[in-house]
Amino acid sequence: MRLTVFWERMAEHFGEAYADSFARDHVMSGLGGRTVHQALADGWEAKDVWRVVCAAMDVPYDKR
């Protein structure tokens, strides 16, 4: 998954304004105690981060 697609999906699910706030502030156990931004900076693949977000935040299957 391209990073641009990842951020588009984040914006679609959380809303344009909240997506970045969520990504900066929400620490997720599925990301090893990291935020989305930290996981991406640490080299996690965007598709893997998206899968964790989907599982943790109950993103509907058709949006995954």
Tab-separated table of C-alpha atoms in Angstrom:
chain	number	residue	atom	x	y	z
A	1	MET	CA	0.000	0.000	0.000
A	2	ARG	CA	1.308	3.400	-0.888
A	3	LEU	CA	1.553	5.930	1.890
A	4	THR	CA	-0.783	8.287	0.013
A	5	VAL	CA	-3.462	5.574	-0.087
A	6	PHE	CA	-2.946	4.949	3.628
A	7	TRP	CA	-3.559	8.609	4.467
A	8	GLU	CA	-6.574	8.748	2.152
A	9	ARG	CA	-8.099	5.796	3.986
A	10	MET	CA	-7.316	7.345	7.369
A	11	ALA	CA	-9.052	10.556	6.286
A	12	GLU	CA	-12.042	8.650	4.940
A	13	HIS	CA	-12.506	6.757	8.188
A	14	PHE	CA	-11.631	9.378	10.796
A	15	GLY	CA	-12.279	12.592	8.899
A	16	GLU	CA	-9.676	14.909	7.466
A	17	ALA	CA	-9.071	16.858	10.683
A	18	TYR	CA	-9.063	13.940	13.141
A	19	ALA	CA	-6.969	11.460	11.123
A	20	ASP	CA	-3.676	13.216	11.830
A	21	SER	CA	-4.568	13.849	15.467
A	22	PHE	CA	-5.408	10.172	15.934
A	23	ALA	CA	-2.181	9.157	14.193
A	24	ARG	CA	-0.091	11.400	16.453
A	25	ASP	CA	-1.788	10.792	19.785
A	26	HIS	CA	-3.302	7.298	19.912
A	27	VAL	CA	-0.802	4.727	21.193
A	28	MET	CA	-1.712	1.281	19.914
A	29	SER	CA	-0.635	-2.002	21.461
A	30	GLY	CA	-0.819	-3.657	18.033
A	31	LEU	CA	1.936	-1.307	16.928
A	32	GLY	CA	4.126	-2.242	19.849
A	33	GLY	CA	3.080	0.715	21.975
A	34	ARG	CA	3.606	3.189	19.142
A	35	THR	CA	1.439	5.765	17.475
A	36	VAL	CA	0.751	5.498	13.747
A	37	HIS	CA	3.354	8.179	13.027
A	38	GLN	CA	5.947	6.436	15.189
A	39	ALA	CA	5.311	3.065	13.564
A	40	LEU	CA	5.669	4.520	10.075
A	41	ALA	CA	8.845	6.366	11.108
A	42	ASP	CA	10.218	3.129	12.555
A	43	GLY	CA	9.845	1.432	9.193
A	44	TRP	CA	6.512	-0.350	9.499
A	45	GLU	CA	4.805	-0.913	6.154
A	46	ALA	CA	1.723	1.264	5.623
A	47	LYS	CA	-0.421	-1.805	4.875
A	48	ASP	CA	0.561	-3.386	8.201
A	49	VAL	CA	-0.201	-0.196	10.114
A	50	TRP	CA	-3.555	0.058	8.332
A	51	ARG	CA	-4.401	-3.534	9.321
A	52	VAL	CA	-3.707	-2.733	12.977
A	53	VAL	CA	-5.807	0.438	12.789
A	54	CYS	CA	-8.650	-1.507	11.147
A	55	ALA	CA	-8.614	-4.207	13.797
A	56	ALA	CA	-8.363	-1.815	16.735
A	57	MET	CA	-10.918	0.707	15.509
A	58	ASP	CA	-13.458	-1.659	13.939
A	59	VAL	CA	-13.081	-0.261	10.437
A	60	PRO	CA	-15.818	-1.864	8.298
A	61	TYR	CA	-14.573	-4.730	6.133
A	62	ASP	CA	-15.470	-2.945	2.885
A	63	LYS	CA	-13.208	-0.027	3.892
A	64	ARG	CA	-10.174	-2.191	4.607
